[in-house]
Structures are given as C-alpha cells and as structure tokens.
Coordinates of C-alpha atoms and ligand atoms in Angstrom, one line a residue:
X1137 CA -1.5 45.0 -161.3
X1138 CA -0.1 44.4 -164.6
X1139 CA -2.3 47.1 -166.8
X1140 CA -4.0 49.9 -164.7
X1141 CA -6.0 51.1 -167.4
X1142 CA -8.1 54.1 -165.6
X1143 CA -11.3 55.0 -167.6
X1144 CA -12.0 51.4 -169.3
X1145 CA -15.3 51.3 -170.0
X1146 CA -15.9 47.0 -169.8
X1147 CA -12.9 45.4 -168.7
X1148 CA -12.1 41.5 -168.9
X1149 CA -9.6 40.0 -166.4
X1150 CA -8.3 36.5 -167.4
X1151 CA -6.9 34.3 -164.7
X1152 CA -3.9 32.0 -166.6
X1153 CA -4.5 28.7 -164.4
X1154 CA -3.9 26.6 -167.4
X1155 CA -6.5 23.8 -168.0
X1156 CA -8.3 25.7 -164.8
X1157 CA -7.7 29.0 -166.8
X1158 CA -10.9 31.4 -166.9
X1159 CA -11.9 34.8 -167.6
X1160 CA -13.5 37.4 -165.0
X1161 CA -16.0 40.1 -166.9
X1162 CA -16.4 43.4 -165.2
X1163 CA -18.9 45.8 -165.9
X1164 CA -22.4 47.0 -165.4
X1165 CA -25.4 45.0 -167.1
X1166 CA -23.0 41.5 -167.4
X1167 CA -25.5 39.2 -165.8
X1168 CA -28.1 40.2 -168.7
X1169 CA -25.3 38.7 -170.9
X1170 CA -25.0 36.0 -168.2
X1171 CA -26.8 33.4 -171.0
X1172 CA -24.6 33.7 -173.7
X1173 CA -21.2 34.4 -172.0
X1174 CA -21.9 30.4 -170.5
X1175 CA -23.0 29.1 -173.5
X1176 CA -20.5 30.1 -175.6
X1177 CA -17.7 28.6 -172.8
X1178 CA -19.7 25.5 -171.0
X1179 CA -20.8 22.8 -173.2
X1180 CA -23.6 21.8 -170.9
X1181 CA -27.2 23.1 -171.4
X1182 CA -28.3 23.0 -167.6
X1183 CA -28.0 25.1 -164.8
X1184 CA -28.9 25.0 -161.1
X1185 CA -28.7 28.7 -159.4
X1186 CA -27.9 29.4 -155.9
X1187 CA -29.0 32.3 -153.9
X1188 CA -30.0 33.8 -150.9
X1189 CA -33.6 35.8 -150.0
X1190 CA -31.9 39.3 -150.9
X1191 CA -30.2 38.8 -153.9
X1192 CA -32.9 36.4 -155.1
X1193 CA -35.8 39.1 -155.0
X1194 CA -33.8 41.3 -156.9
X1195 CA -31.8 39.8 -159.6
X1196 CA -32.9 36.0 -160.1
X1197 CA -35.8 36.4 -162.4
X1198 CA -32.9 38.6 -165.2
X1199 CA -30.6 36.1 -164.7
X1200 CA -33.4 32.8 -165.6
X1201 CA -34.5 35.2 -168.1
X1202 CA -31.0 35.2 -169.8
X1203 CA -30.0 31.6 -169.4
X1204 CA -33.7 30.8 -171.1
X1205 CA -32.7 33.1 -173.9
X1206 CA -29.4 31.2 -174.8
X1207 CA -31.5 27.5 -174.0
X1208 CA -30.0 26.8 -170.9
X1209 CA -32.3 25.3 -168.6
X1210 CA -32.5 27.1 -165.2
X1211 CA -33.7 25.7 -161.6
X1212 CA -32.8 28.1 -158.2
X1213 CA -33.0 27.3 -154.7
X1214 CA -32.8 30.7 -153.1
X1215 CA -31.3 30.2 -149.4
X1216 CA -31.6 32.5 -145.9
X1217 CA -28.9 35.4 -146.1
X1218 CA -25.9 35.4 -143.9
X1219 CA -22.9 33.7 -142.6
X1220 CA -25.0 30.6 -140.7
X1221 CA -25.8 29.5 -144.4
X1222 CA -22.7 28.2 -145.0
X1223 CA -23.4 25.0 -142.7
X1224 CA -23.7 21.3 -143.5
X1225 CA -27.8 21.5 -143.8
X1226 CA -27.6 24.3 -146.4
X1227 CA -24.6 22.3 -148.0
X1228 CA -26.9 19.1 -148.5
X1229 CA -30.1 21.1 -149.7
X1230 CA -28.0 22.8 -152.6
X1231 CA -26.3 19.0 -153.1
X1232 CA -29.2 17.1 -153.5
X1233 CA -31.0 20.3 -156.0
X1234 CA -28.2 20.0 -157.9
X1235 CA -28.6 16.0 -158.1
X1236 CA -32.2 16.3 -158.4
X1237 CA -31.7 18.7 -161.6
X1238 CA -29.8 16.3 -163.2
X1239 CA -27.0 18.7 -163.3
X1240 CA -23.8 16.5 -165.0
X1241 CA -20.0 17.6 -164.9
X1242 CA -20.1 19.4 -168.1
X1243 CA -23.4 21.6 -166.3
X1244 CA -23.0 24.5 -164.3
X1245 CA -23.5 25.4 -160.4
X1246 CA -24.0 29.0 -160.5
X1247 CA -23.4 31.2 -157.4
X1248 CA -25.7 34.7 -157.3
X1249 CA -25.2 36.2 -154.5
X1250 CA -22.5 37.6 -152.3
X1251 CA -19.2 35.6 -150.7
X1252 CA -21.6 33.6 -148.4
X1253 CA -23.6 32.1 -151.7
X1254 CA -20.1 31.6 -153.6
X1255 CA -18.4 29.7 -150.6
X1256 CA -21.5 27.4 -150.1
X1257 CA -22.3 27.0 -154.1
X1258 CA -18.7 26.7 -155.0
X1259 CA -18.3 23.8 -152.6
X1260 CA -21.4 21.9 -153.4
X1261 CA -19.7 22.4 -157.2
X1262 CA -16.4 21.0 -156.2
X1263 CA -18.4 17.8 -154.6
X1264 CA -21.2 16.7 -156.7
X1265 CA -20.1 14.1 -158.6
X1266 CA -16.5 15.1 -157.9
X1267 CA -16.9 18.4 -159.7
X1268 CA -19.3 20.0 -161.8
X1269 CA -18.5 23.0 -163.5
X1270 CA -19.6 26.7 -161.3
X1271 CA -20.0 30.1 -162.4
X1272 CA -19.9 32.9 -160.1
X1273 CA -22.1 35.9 -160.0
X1274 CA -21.1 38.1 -157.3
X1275 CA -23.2 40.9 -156.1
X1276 CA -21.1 42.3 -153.2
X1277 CA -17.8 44.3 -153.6
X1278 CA -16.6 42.1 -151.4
X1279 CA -17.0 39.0 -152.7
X1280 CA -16.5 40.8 -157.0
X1281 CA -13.1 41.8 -155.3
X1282 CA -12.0 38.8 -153.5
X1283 CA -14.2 35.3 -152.8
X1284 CA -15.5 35.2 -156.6
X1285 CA -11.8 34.7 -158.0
X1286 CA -9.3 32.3 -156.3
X1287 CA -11.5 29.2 -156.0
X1288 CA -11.3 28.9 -152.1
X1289 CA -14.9 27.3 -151.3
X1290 CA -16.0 26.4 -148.1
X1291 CA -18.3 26.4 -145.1
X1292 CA -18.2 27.0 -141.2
X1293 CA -17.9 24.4 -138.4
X1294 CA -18.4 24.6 -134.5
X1295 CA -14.5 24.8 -134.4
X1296 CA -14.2 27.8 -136.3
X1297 CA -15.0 29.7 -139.9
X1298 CA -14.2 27.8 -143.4
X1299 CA -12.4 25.0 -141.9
X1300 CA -14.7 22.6 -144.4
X1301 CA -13.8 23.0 -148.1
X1302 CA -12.2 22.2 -151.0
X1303 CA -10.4 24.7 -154.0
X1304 CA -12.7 24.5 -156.9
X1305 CA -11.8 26.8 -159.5
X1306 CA -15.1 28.5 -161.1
X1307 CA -15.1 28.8 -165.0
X1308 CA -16.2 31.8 -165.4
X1309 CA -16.9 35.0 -162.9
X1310 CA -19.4 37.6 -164.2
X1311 CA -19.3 40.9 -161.9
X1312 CA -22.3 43.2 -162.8
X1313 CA -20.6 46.3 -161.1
X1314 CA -24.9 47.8 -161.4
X1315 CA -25.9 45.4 -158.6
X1316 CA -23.7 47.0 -156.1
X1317 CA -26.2 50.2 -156.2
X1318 CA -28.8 48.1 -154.0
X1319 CA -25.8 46.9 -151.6
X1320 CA -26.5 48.7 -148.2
X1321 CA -23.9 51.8 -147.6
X1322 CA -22.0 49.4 -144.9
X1323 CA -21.1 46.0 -147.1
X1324 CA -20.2 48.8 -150.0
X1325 CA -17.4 50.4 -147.2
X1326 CA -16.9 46.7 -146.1
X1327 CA -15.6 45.4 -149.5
X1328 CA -13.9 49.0 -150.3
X1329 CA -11.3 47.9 -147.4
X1330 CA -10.2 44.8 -149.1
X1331 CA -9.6 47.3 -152.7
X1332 CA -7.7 49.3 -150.7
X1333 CA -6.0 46.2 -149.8
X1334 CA -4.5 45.6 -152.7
X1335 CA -3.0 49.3 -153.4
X1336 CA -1.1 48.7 -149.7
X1337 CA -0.1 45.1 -150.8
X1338 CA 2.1 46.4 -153.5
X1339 CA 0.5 49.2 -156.0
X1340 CA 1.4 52.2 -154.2
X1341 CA 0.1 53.9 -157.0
X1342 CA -3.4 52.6 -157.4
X1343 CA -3.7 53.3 -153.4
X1344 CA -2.8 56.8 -154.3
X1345 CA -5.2 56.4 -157.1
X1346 CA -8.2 55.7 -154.7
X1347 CA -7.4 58.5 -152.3
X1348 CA -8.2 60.8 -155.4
X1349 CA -11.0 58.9 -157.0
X1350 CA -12.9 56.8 -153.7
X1351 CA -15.6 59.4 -154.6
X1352 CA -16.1 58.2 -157.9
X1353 CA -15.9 54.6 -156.7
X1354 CA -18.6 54.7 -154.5
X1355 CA -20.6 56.4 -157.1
X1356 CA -20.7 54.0 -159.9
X1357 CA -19.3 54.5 -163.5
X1358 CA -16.0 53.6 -164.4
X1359 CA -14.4 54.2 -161.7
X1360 CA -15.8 51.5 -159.7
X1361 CA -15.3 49.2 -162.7
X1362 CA -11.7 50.6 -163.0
X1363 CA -11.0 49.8 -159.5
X1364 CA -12.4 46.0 -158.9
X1365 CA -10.5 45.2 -162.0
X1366 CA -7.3 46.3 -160.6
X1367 CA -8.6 44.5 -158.0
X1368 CA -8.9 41.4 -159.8
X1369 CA -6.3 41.7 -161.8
X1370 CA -4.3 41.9 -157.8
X1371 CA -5.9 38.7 -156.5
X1372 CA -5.6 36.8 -159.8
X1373 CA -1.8 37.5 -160.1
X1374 CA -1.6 35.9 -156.3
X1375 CA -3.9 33.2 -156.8
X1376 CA -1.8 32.1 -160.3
X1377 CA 1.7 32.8 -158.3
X1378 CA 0.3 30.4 -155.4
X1379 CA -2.7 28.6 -156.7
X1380 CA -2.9 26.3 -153.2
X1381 CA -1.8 29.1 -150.5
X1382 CA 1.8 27.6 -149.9
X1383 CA 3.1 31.0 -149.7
X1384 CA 2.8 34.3 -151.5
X1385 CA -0.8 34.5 -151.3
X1386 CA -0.2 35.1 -147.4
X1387 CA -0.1 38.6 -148.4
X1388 CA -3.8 39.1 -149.1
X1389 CA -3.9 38.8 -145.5
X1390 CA -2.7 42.3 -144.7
X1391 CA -4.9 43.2 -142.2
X1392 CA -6.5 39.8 -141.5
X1393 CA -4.6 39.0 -138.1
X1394 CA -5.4 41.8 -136.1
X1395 CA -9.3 42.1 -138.2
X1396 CA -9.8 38.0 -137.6
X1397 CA -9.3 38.8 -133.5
X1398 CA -11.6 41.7 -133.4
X1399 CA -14.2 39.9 -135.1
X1400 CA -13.8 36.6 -132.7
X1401 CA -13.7 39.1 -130.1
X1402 CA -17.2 40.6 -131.2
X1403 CA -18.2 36.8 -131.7
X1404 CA -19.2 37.6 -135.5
X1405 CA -21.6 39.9 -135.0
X1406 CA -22.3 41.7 -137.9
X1407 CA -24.1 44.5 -136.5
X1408 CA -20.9 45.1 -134.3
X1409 CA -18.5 44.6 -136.9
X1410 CA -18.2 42.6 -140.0
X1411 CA -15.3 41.4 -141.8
X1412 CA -14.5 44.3 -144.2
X1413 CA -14.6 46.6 -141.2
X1414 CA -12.3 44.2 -139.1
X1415 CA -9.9 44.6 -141.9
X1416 CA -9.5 48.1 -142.3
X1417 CA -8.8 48.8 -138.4
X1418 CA -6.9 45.6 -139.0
X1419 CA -4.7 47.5 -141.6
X1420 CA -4.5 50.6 -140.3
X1421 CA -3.3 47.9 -136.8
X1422 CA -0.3 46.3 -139.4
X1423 CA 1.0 49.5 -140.5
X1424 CA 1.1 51.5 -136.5
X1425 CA 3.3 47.8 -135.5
X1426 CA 5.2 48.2 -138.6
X1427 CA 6.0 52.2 -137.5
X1428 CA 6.4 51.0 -134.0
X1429 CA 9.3 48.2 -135.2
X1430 CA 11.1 50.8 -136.9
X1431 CA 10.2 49.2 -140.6
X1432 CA 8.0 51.9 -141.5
X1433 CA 7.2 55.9 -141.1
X1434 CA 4.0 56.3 -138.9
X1435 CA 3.2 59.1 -141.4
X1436 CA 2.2 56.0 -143.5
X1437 CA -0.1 54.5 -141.1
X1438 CA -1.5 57.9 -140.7
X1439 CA -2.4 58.0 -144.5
X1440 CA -3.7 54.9 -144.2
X1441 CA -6.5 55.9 -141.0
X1442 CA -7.2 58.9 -142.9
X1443 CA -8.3 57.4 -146.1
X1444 CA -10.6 54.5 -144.7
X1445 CA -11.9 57.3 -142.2
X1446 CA -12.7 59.2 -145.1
X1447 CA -14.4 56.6 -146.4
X1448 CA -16.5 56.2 -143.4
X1449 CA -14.7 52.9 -141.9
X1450 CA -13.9 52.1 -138.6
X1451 CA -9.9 52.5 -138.1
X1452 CA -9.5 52.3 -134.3
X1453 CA -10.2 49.2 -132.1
X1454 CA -12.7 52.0 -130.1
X1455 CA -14.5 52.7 -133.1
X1456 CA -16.0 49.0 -132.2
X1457 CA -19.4 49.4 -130.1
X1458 CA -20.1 47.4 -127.0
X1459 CA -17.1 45.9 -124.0
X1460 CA -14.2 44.2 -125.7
X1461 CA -12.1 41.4 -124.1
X1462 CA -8.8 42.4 -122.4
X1463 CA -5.3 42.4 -124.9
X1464 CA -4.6 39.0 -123.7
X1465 CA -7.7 37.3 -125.1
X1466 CA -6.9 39.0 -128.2
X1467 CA -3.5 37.9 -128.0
X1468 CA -4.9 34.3 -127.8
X1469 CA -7.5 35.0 -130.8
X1470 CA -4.0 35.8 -132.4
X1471 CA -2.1 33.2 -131.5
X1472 CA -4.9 30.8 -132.5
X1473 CA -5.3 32.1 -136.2
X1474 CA -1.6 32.1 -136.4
X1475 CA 1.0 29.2 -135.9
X1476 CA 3.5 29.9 -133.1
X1477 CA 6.4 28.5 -132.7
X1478 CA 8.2 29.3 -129.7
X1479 CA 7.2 32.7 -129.0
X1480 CA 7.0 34.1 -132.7
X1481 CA 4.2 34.6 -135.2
X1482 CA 4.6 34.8 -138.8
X1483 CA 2.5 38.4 -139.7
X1484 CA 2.1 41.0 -142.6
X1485 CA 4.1 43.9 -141.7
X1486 CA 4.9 46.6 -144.1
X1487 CA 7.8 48.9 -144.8
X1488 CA 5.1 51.7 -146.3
X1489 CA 2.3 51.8 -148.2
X1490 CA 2.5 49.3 -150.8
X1491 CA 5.6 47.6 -149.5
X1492 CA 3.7 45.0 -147.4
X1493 CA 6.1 41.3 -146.9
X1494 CA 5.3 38.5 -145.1
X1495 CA 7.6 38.0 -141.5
X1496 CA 7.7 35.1 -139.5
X1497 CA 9.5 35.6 -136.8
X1498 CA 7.6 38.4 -134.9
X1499 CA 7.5 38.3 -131.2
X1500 CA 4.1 37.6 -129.4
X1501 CA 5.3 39.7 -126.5
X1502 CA 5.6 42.8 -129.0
X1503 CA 2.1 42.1 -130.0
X1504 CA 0.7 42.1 -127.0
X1505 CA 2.4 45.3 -125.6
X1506 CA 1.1 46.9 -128.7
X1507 CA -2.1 45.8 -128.7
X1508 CA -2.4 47.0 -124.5
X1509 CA -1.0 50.3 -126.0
X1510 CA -4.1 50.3 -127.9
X1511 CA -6.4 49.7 -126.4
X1512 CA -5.5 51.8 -123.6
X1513 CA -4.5 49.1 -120.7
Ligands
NAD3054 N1 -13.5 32.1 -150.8 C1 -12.7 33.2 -150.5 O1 -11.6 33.3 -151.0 C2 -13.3 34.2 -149.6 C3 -12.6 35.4 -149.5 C4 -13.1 36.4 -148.7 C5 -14.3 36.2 -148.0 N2 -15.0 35.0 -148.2 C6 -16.3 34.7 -147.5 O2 -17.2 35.6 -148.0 C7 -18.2 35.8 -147.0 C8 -18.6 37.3 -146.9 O3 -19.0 37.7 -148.2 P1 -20.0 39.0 -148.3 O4 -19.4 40.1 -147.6 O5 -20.3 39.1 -149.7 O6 -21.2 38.5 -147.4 P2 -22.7 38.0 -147.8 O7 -22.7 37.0 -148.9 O8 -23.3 37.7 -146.5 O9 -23.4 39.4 -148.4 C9 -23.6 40.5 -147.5 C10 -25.0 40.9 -147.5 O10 -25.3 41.7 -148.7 C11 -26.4 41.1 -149.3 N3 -26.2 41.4 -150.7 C12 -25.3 40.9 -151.5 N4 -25.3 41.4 -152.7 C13 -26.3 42.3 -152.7 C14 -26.8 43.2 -153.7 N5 -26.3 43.4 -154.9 N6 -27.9 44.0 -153.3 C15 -28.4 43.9 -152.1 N7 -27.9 43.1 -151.1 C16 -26.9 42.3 -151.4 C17 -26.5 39.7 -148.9 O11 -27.8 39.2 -149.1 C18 -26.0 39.8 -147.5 O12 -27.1 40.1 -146.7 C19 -17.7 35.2 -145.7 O13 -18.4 34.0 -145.5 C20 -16.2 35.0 -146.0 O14 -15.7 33.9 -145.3 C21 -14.4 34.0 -149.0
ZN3055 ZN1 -10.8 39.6 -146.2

C-alpha cells in the first residue's frame, strides 16, 4: 500500500493494467453516481444488470434509476443467492439475457451483488461475443476487498470450486461502502479476515492500524472506506505485479491452504463455516507453523488470534461446529489444493506479521504432525 491516507473522505484506487487499466471508486452513495461514472468511461448506451434475490430487493431499482438518468438503457435478471449460482444453468441464463438485450462489446455487463454475482457476471462478460465490457458493483466486504478487482471470473464444477473461467478485467468497480450496513454481522467478519489479510501480507503498519481502529471499521464512516482502499490499493498492486497468477500473487493466499481444507472438510457449508472464516483460522494456522519452524515468534501468531477473536471470528479448528475428518483427510484436502512434488508443498509461511513469503519446499509430514497437534490427535 503505496498511500495509506487515514481519514479520506472518497478515495479512488486506479489499477495501471495499461490498455486493461481501470479505476476502483470507494465510498458511500457511489452506485447513485453509478450512471454517470459509466457514461462518462463506456461509450456504449446499454446495460444488462446481474443480481441475486437479496441484493436485488434492496439496491436494483437506485441503480436502474441512475443508469436511466445518464440514458443508459437498463435490463436485470436477478438470480437465487449463493455459491450453487455459479453453475453452467445460471451461466447460460445470464448469456442468453445479455444476447437477447442486444448488449454489443462496447455495452456493459454489470455485476450487483456480492463475489458469487461478480464471478458468474464477469464470466458471462468475458464470453459473450468474446468480451463485452463489465462493471462491478460489489455489495459484500468480501468481494469490495478482493473478487471485484483482479479480473479472476469463474464458476464451480463437480470436480471442484472455480475450475471454469476465464480473466476478464472489469472497467470500472464502484464499491458503495453504505450497502455493507444491510450485510448480516457474519459476511461483514467474513470479508474483515481477508482486510486483515493484507496488513499480514506486507503492511505491518496498516494491521497495527486495524487493531486500533476495527471498531470504527465495522461502524461505517471513514474508516471503513480508509480500510477497503488500502485494501484495494493491496490487491491491485498484486494483481498489476502478476496480472495472470504466475507468481507473486500466491501471496494473497495467506491463509488459503489451511482455510480451503476446513471448508472441504465442512463440505461448503456455509452455516458451518464460510470462506472468510476458513481464512482467518487459516491465518492464524500459517503463522502457529511459521512459530513452530523456527521463522517466526509465536507472540505473532498470538497477535494475530487475538485480533480476529476480537473481532468475533473463528481462530481455532474447534471453533468449527459439528465432527471434523481426522488430520489425514485434511492432509489430503491439502495436498489436493496444493502441488506436491515428492513430499513438499509450496505454502505461505511468515517470518511475522507482515513478513508473509511464499516457500515451496515445505514438508507434508511437518504439516500433518502440526495439524494432529491441533487438533488434538
Ligand atoms: N474472483 C476472485 O478473485 C475471487 C476472490 C475471492 C472470492 N471469490 C468468490 O467470491 C464468492 C464469495 O463472495 P461473497 O462472500 O461476496 O459471497 P456472496 O456473493 O454469496 O454474498 C454473500 C451473501 O451476502 C448477500 N449480500 C451481498 N451483499 C449484500 C448487501 N449489501 N446486503 C445484504 N446482503 C448482501 C448475498 O446475497 C449472499 O447471500 C465465492 O464464490 C468465491 O469463490 C472470487
Ligand atoms: Zn479468500
């Protein structure tokens, strides 16, 4: 994070991806703008809106209302919430509204909704007619802190989650930071884990910055805005170092290894654990097998557990409700999500907060003893 700018009131995040280059707005009331910030960058005068049955009820008619304000002509298709809509059915239904709209390349795709909308939306945009151009509206932390920028798009097959997709850069991402006041308590915690990602990436002081101002964060204000556009600002300098995932962006999977097991291992059930919450046990995970290999103080990892506990997230593999599977099928949860090549798995280990790298050569057998350590077997 370049320019930590604490008290902003509006703050604009522009993502240098040359011809792909486009500019993330940040604050609260942006999607009542939404109809002249696309006409003034899109030269197309159509729009087809994607949503889902929660988001929908709440914000779809302000959004049409803007769009018709600026002349952009609006149709929606608003879809069932959750992670089964990003399947090939939904896929096609957004595909052929977007054909039967008449939408053309220079026309916009827009994604309202959470990462679920913006994966599904964002891939029917990189398809239709090779391309058409996509705005994302995000109305989760989650996905204003991570799916919305980065242009990963994408939906689930039998053989696992987002193995169908293509990189489709959006054009423009408007984050109304007001929507997240209807988000329940949970997704709000949920996304918080991936901002506090990005302080234990590499910004030691913006994670000390959170464990002073989560308060204010969860409140609303500019706080929160201050914090998802350091957060931006994180993932965008990532996602213009590594556009493609070849190799630095492997660190915005701090956490991920350990959380992706734990949520296979609950099956994805979200009222056992969803992702955001599989992440922060997964972080607090990284940094206790960082301690434990002698590249970091455990005192870390203790800072770690008691911020997200103070934020009212789940830090310990027993904090999940409900049987889990033995170490060893997490192990092979691991091994799956991970290449292995004889024996070792590359992983994000950390030598304190902050001071997260990427290793590859870490031995399975060390994960497994830790994870039978913790789990109490
Ligand atoms: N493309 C990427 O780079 C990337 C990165 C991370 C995650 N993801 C994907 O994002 C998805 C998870 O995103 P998510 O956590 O936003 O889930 P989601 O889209 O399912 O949203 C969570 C829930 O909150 C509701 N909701 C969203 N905004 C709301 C609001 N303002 N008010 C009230 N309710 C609201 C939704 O209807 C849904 O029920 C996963 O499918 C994951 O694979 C993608
Ligand atoms: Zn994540």
């Amino acid at each position: 994070m370049k320019d930590f700018q604490p008290e902003a009131p509006e703050r604009l995040v522009h993502v240098p991806l040359g011809e792909r280059a486009y500019d993330i707005i940040i604050g609260p009331g942006v999607i009542a703008r939404a109809g002249g910030e696309i006409s003034s960058r899109l030269k197309g005068r159509k729009a087809a809106i994607v949503t889902d049955e929660h988001v929908g009820t709440l914000y779809l008619e302000g959004l049409m209302q803007s769009l018709e304000a600026d002349g952009i002509d609006a149709v929606s298709i608003t879809l069932p919430a959750g992670e089964k809509t990003k399947s090939f059915e939904h896929l096609m239904a957004v595909c052929n509204m977007v054909l039967e709209a008449r939408i053309e390349r220079n026309d916009a795709v827009i994604a309202l909704g959470g990462g679920v909308i913006g994966d599904l939306a964002g891939f029917a945009a990189g398809i239709v007619r090779r391309g058409v151009r996509f705005v994302q509206i995000p109305t989760s932390l989650l996905s204003q802190v991570d799916s919305s920028v980065g242009g990963k798009t994408g939906i689930n097959s039998k053989f696992g989650k987002n193995l169908i997709g293509v990189f489709h850069q959006p054009d423009l991402v408007l984050a109304d930071t007001a929507v997240l006041n209807s988000l329940s308590a949970r997704e709000f915690r949920a996304g918080y884990a991936e901002v506090a990602k990005y302080g234990l990436i590499d910004n030691p002081k913006f994670f000390d910055w959170l464990e002073a101002n989560w308060r204010d964060v969860f409140a609303g204000g500019p706080a929160r805005i201050e914090a998802i556009a350091a957060s931006c600002q994180a993932k965008a300098d990532v996602v213009v170092a590594d556009e493609r995932e070849n190799g630095a962006r492997a660190l915005l999977n701090l956490g991920h290894t350990f959380g992706h097991a734990l949520e296979s291992a609950t099956a994805y059930d979200s009222r056992r654990l969803v992702h955001g919450e599989g992440v922060a046990i997964g972080m607090v995970l990284a940094h206790q097998f960082s301690a434990r290999l002698n590249l970091a103080s455990p005192d870390d990892a203790a800072r770690v557990e008691r911020h997200l506990q103070e934020v009212g997230l789940p830090t310990k593999i027993s904090d999940i409700e409900g049987a889990l599977p033995p170490s060893e099928v997490l192990m092979d949860a691991i091994a799956q999500d991970k290449k292995v090549k004889s024996g070792k798995l590359t992983f994000i280990l950390t030598r304190g907060i902050g001071q997260a790298f990427v290793a590859d050569d870490v031995p399975s057998s060390e994960v497994l003893s830790f994870l039978r350590e913790k789990q109490g077997a």
